[in-house]
Amino acid sequence: MLSRPKPGESEADLIHFQNQFLAARASPAVKIVKKADKRKGEEGSTDAERPPLQDSKDVVMLDDFPDVLPALTPGPPKKSKSASVHFEDEDPEERLESHDRHITAVFSKIIERDTSAVEVTMPVPTGDPFPRTFHRSEIKSEVKVGSGRKSIFAQKMAARRAAEKEATAPSAAECVQVRSAPRDALDPEGSTEEAPRPGNRDDKADDFFTTQRPCIITGEGLGSQKSEQEAQAIHKENLEKLQSMSQEEILQEQEKLLAQLDPSLVAFLKSRRGVNAGQKNELKKEQNRPEEFVESLTVPQHGVGASLSIQESDLEESVRKEENMKMEMTDDDLPVKPKKEWIHMDNVEFEKLEWMKDLPSPRQKKTKKGMQARFSLKGDLIPADADLPTHLGLHHHGEEAERAGYSLQELFHLSRSQVIQQRTLALQVLGRIVQKARAGEFASSLKGSILRLLLDAGFLFLLRFSLDDAVDNVMAASVGALRALLVSLDDEKYLDWTFSWYQGMAAFPFVPNNEEEEEEEEEELTGTEKSQNKKLKDENKPDPDVARYDVVKGLLKTRIQHRLRYILEVVRPVPTVVLDILHILTHIARHSSEACSQLLDCPRLIDTIVREFIPTQWDPHVAEPGCLLTSLHGVACSAAMKFIRVLASGGRNATARLLNKFEMKSRLIRFIAEDPQDLLLPKEEAIRLSTEAFRLWAVAAGYGQACDIYRDLYPVLVRILQSLPELLSSCCEKNPVRELSVQRATAVITLLMHVTQTAGCTVELQAKLSSNSSEGSDQIPPPPVAWNQVSGLQPFIETGLKKILQEISQTETWQTLQPLTTTYMIYLGVYYRACSQQPSVNPIDCLEELERLTSEVLQPLLSQPAIHSMWDLLRPCSALCNPLSCSPGPESVLSIISLSCTGGKPPLNLVGSKSPFPFLTALLFLINSITHIHKGLISKYSSVLSFGGLKDYLHQSWQTGPPSVTPSSAWMLRHEYHLQYFVLALAKRMVGTCPDYRQHASLHHCVALALLSRLLPGSEHLAYEVLLDLAFNPEFLPEGKTGGPEAADFSDILHLGTSAKLAQPGSAAAASSKPTRGALLKESYQNLPVIRSCYLSHFVHLQPALVHSQASYEGRNYLIQSMLLPEVKGPILPSDWPFFPLISLYNKVTNAETRGAVLNSLPLDLVNTVTWNLQWVLLLETWRAKTLQSIPTAAKLARLMCVFLTGGDLFLEAPIHCYTAALLSIYCQPKALDSLNLDAPLPGLASFHDLYISLLEQFEGVSFGDPLFGVFVLLPLQKRFNVHLRLSVFGEHTSILRALGVPLHQFPVPLERYTSPPEDNLNLLRLYFRTLVTGALRHTWCPVLYVVAVAHVNSFIFSQDSTTQEADAARKSMLRKTWLLVDETLKKHLLYYRLLNAESPLGFDLYEQLPPMRLKYLQTVIQKENKENTPVLVS
């Protein structure tokens, strides 16, 4: 075995090893095999068979190489790391073959360069032993280096070539002679076309620049030795062509070229010509030209050069406008002057040093387009013309380098940087921008919405990706930006402020109303099926699609709760990040019950929060003043307690899990039993923590839970109640601690209120349990608190209320203590309602207590001047009367719910500091509770409804249009509707007991009707009560008793309020006496009880929601499932709810017919239902017309059309026919007709055209020529409505023209609305004429449309207005055909029609003879038709 060479062995040793190898005749490790060429045959083919190459050049050929190189792209696929694993028995040759990349990627045919024309010169002998060395300075003197970098050898060769060409180049004197010659004497080689201009000379080291050489084309790409000669020939040909052209032709050709060429190509050619624009003095030393000669070259007086310079200057101006007229750079612009001695600074490239010069002063572009917004590091918008110093760090080398600040695009780019500091800074700045944008700071400065722009650009997922970053700073910055995007601390502040209002614990979920996502196919699904179907769809959707409609749902789909848990548990960030995470989780918990469930199901999330941020003991040094917390872990935090409270609001099951599984009950005892002053926390934080603990307990008590600890903490609660009057003395001066103490006190009273409600249900649950014990079904156990355990709280509450009411005249004190007073009154109302239902309480004692409370507290309170001023503040603070007070913010986006409280609400706002709504709502609730129990005290509170401020507010509120229901308005409107409901409930009790009340009945009835169409989901109980006791109560319609029907008849007789007669069409049924409108109103008024039953039965689909709502408003806590109200997608009842029974029946009949069922007979209740519906609408249209103003007239007519589309000949029933005709006469009054708009989209109707087609088909089938039905068919055919409606009658449904026999005297619409303005649709005019000529339309069959068709055809055939050629030919042809008609009557009507006349039997007047102008025109048209035989017209 031969050994391998070792280090240190010489060449002789290697030769020795070679001899040994050859002597041993061993086989070599590598064998060279020559493979056969598959294209040329077997191995026997030799090189002799190859064809000889041209010029007999030496060629190095590699066998088996293709002539065309294989494509190298796309590259080989990437292999996994396992591909690099090899085995011992693997053949190295096979391994090399498997990894072999084709050698043609490296080698190809190697062809010898042609050197036949190259001179061979012998080296010049020198006396030196070695070749002489060259110094850099010597090379510089020999040749000028071009703009490109060249080696020393290349510079030397360039100098040699320049020296060789000096002999053939013209001398300087000749050049001067050529350039000074006149234009006519110039030959092509001396044309001024190539005369260089300042800054446009191309000085390369290897070119001797004269006008004889081209500036752009060099010929290097031709690949031959004659490339320069070819380029020179092309150049001479161009010069000759230019010489033969005039200046105008040159300019035209130049414009064509500039228009055809790409601007970037033009800029490239200009740059080639002006590479060394700033170097005027860089002429080669070999030329030895004087400076004056150079100047003469730059200023040509005549010729093409001058014209080209003008054109190029124009082009340069257009280019420089886009570049803001950048000035050329010189040495003076650089802060550091380059020196020639510096290495590689022989040719100064100013474009590369441009970043060193001073920035130009920023100036705003004079353009219509807005400039790109730039922001400072604090998130402030920097004005476009702001000149900020560079040391602030706001300038960079990107676009618009002279402007300070960063654009959103640049911040996005930085947020994905590899540099940690850049990522962190970008996320922090984006978070500040979002926060300021939500505050509305950019609303007046920027176009569009920043939040919407950021979300569309993927900002949400940028934050989500950054949240997964391993760097703590990036993670913290992304958490802060996400909190700024989702959470509004002001929204949370106002939600906490309203927590202790009446029903303030319940809140709407933060679920966006995504109507675009819902499909029409789901209309028939139940609520449960819809939610399940929607859940499945969301699971199958990608995260961005879900986040587009709902950001919180999209974040939950990315499992953000797991990442936040990891940050809290493992990363353990600084306190600021912890608080931001808790705020984010709180916002997510407000989203929905499903979001709360996902948070509860997240492993170790709630455990971590409870263990780390709601501990029972912590370091006492936290409470020391000036102590700086470095970590919030292990310290009790109010934000964590609030998150648990909001989580508990998601449902009773969530609350049970929190209390039992996560041991929140023991922590409640810990933080409630100890006074905030004794908690080892800063004072304000301790009060907040105690407040949130009471609120959490109140939420649990709202479900009837956690009441077992009431007995243990009873002494603590009594001690707190006893200390509450002390707040009076401390509230003289306003400070944050006092406000927090008042909020804590209101939370305590709210807790006691829910405990009292729960205790009031104990007897009821015990009775149910004992009565149903034998059945063995699951029963709700009674709560562990009895009435006798809460009855002792009332004296403390009443005492505190009396003391505070004594300070009502002190504005500052009262404003601070008003929230506490509100909760006192709500508690007393709840207490007395529950007390009256307890069998252990003596009813007499309860009534006496109510009388004492009325005489000692409430009646003196109502006489206070401060209360009078509160009623006057209702209208200024109302959200209904001031819609802008609850409008969405400037940066509101649909996918993120916001209450638009950022920046705070003004004092005169429904939730402002001076708002009277919470206190007056609580006062009215207490008064209603008292009058509900003690009927004898109703008259004592009659003065409440007489306050001028209240009446003014109610009158203004119901007359305003329907409010816009948005997340920012729904939560405020809900509290305002509570006040209106209690006013109406009090009015309902007074209507039968107070004789002076009747003057307010109409006002309160209007308010009740408006409230019905406005109440939001969750208030179904209030809607039910209003329907039951107020809307259909005859006492609230005093017109029925005081001559209202008679006044309607008198109005019809005298035609008051209308210029047209209120005609009522007849019936196709048996003739009967038509009742007057007064008789119909009287009958409707008497049927109000059955009308009420009809409507209540049609709202039965709201029964499940009604049960939940009743449990909340009636205080049955054991039935409440969640503190989250239903999603807000609009009011409970639609705005057209008076037509609801009719619409419901129409939908049932339509659905039955769609499934193939035929309704041959109509049940009696169907006729009664439609009759009662029409009676109620007639009452409202006559006596409460303004309450229906929100429903368009077209929508009302569409609803009435359902009478004809429901149940075949239902409209022929006598009562239905009478009431429909009465309503039609109202809708045909001039004001109603003026407001009729069938082209606008109608609520609840996809297409009016489709509805009208259905009406036509129904008329064809079952109308029996009924005039009333006919009027409904004719109404949409007025001239101002869509022409397609008229085309459908005269084109597709001409058969109805024979049955549409509405007499002219019964038609309630003026015919002028059909004939004016003249018809201009040529197709419709042809249809008019065809139906008249063919006899399909006759005066005896359809008088109304006959008049309309005759009027339009007459106007058309005699029109001489300029129009299209087609229309002119059509009207002349129609006129000739009219003249040739056989039917003399129709011919006379068409030719002699004059004007409409309602008194005429025909409906129009005729000319006795044609006016001269018409006669002349007729003769002209007829004569043109038949010149030989002209008929004589005898008039």
PDB file of N, CA and C in Angstrom, residues 314-338:
ATOM      1  N   ASP A 314     -36.784  72.201 -22.495  1.00  0.00           N
ATOM      2  CA  ASP A 314     -38.201  72.040 -22.156  1.00  0.00           C
ATOM      3  C   ASP A 314     -38.446  70.695 -21.485  1.00  0.00           C
ATOM      4  N   LEU A 315     -37.805  69.665 -22.038  1.00  0.00           N
ATOM      5  CA  LEU A 315     -37.973  68.344 -21.434  1.00  0.00           C
ATOM      6  C   LEU A 315     -37.406  68.317 -20.023  1.00  0.00           C
ATOM      7  N   GLU A 316     -36.247  68.952 -19.870  1.00  0.00           N
ATOM      8  CA  GLU A 316     -35.627  68.976 -18.544  1.00  0.00           C
ATOM      9  C   GLU A 316     -36.523  69.712 -17.545  1.00  0.00           C
ATOM     10  N   GLU A 317     -37.187  70.761 -18.019  1.00  0.00           N
ATOM     11  CA  GLU A 317     -38.070  71.478 -17.099  1.00  0.00           C
ATOM     12  C   GLU A 317     -39.198  70.587 -16.608  1.00  0.00           C
ATOM     13  N   SER A 318     -39.763  69.790 -17.535  1.00  0.00           N
ATOM     14  CA  SER A 318     -40.843  68.887 -17.113  1.00  0.00           C
ATOM     15  C   SER A 318     -40.343  67.829 -16.163  1.00  0.00           C
ATOM     16  N   VAL A 319     -39.110  67.355 -16.414  1.00  0.00           N
ATOM     17  CA  VAL A 319     -38.553  66.351 -15.506  1.00  0.00           C
ATOM     18  C   VAL A 319     -38.208  66.975 -14.162  1.00  0.00           C
ATOM     19  N   ARG A 320     -37.662  68.197 -14.213  1.00  0.00           N
ATOM     20  CA  ARG A 320     -37.249  68.824 -12.953  1.00  0.00           C
ATOM     21  C   ARG A 320     -38.430  69.261 -12.120  1.00  0.00           C
ATOM     22  N   LYS A 321     -39.584  69.488 -12.758  1.00  0.00           N
ATOM     23  CA  LYS A 321     -40.770  69.784 -11.951  1.00  0.00           C
ATOM     24  C   LYS A 321     -41.106  68.622 -11.051  1.00  0.00           C
ATOM     25  N   GLU A 322     -40.939  67.411 -11.564  1.00  0.00           N
ATOM     26  CA  GLU A 322     -41.213  66.251 -10.747  1.00  0.00           C
ATOM     27  C   GLU A 322     -40.152  66.068  -9.676  1.00  0.00           C
ATOM     28  N   GLU A 323     -38.929  66.530  -9.949  1.00  0.00           N
ATOM     29  CA  GLU A 323     -37.849  66.374  -8.983  1.00  0.00           C
ATOM     30  C   GLU A 323     -37.645  67.626  -8.140  1.00  0.00           C
ATOM     31  N   ASN A 324     -38.665  68.520  -8.179  1.00  0.00           N
ATOM     32  CA  ASN A 324     -38.613  69.759  -7.383  1.00  0.00           C
ATOM     33  C   ASN A 324     -37.413  70.624  -7.761  1.00  0.00           C
ATOM     34  N   MET A 325     -37.060  70.622  -9.083  1.00  0.00           N
ATOM     35  CA  MET A 325     -36.024  71.510  -9.588  1.00  0.00           C
ATOM     36  C   MET A 325     -34.721  71.355  -8.819  1.00  0.00           C
ATOM     37  N   LYS A 326     -34.247  70.125  -8.790  1.00  0.00           N
ATOM     38  CA  LYS A 326     -32.994  69.875  -8.081  1.00  0.00           C
ATOM     39  C   LYS A 326     -31.850  70.615  -8.785  1.00  0.00           C
ATOM     40  N   MET A 327     -31.017  71.295  -8.025  1.00  0.00           N
ATOM     41  CA  MET A 327     -29.869  72.013  -8.552  1.00  0.00           C
ATOM     42  C   MET A 327     -28.675  71.083  -8.617  1.00  0.00           C
ATOM     43  N   GLU A 328     -27.812  71.323  -9.608  1.00  0.00           N
ATOM     44  CA  GLU A 328     -26.623  70.517  -9.720  1.00  0.00           C
ATOM     45  C   GLU A 328     -25.695  70.808  -8.557  1.00  0.00           C
ATOM     46  N   MET A 329     -24.937  69.812  -8.209  1.00  0.00           N
ATOM     47  CA  MET A 329     -24.116  69.852  -7.004  1.00  0.00           C
ATOM     48  C   MET A 329     -22.675  70.198  -7.369  1.00  0.00           C
ATOM     49  N   THR A 330     -22.059  71.015  -6.569  1.00  0.00           N
ATOM     50  CA  THR A 330     -20.651  71.383  -6.746  1.00  0.00           C
ATOM     51  C   THR A 330     -19.907  71.152  -5.435  1.00  0.00           C
ATOM     52  N   ASP A 331     -18.587  71.459  -5.486  1.00  0.00           N
ATOM     53  CA  ASP A 331     -17.772  71.282  -4.282  1.00  0.00           C
ATOM     54  C   ASP A 331     -18.244  72.161  -3.137  1.00  0.00           C
ATOM     55  N   ASP A 332     -18.824  73.312  -3.489  1.00  0.00           N
ATOM     56  CA  ASP A 332     -19.233  74.239  -2.422  1.00  0.00           C
ATOM     57  C   ASP A 332     -20.389  73.691  -1.600  1.00  0.00           C
ATOM     58  N   ASP A 333     -21.149  72.746  -2.195  1.00  0.00           N
ATOM     59  CA  ASP A 333     -22.293  72.192  -1.467  1.00  0.00           C
ATOM     60  C   ASP A 333     -21.893  71.163  -0.432  1.00  0.00           C
ATOM     61  N   LEU A 334     -20.674  70.647  -0.518  1.00  0.00           N
ATOM     62  CA  LEU A 334     -20.259  69.590   0.393  1.00  0.00           C
ATOM     63  C   LEU A 334     -19.692  70.176   1.671  1.00  0.00           C
ATOM     64  N   PRO A 335     -20.056  69.633   2.808  1.00  0.00           N
ATOM     65  CA  PRO A 335     -19.476  70.129   4.070  1.00  0.00           C
ATOM     66  C   PRO A 335     -17.985  69.799   4.192  1.00  0.00           C
ATOM     67  N   VAL A 336     -17.560  68.721   3.537  1.00  0.00           N
ATOM     68  CA  VAL A 336     -16.142  68.339   3.528  1.00  0.00           C
ATOM     69  C   VAL A 336     -15.675  68.363   2.090  1.00  0.00           C
ATOM     70  N   LYS A 337     -14.660  69.181   1.772  1.00  0.00           N
ATOM     71  CA  LYS A 337     -14.179  69.320   0.404  1.00  0.00           C
ATOM     72  C   LYS A 337     -13.231  68.180   0.078  1.00  0.00           C
ATOM     73  N   PRO A 338     -13.511  67.382  -0.987  1.00  0.00           N
ATOM     74  CA  PRO A 338     -12.595  66.295  -1.364  1.00  0.00           C
ATOM     75  C   PRO A 338     -11.294  66.834  -1.955  1.00  0.00           C
TER      76      PRO A 338
END
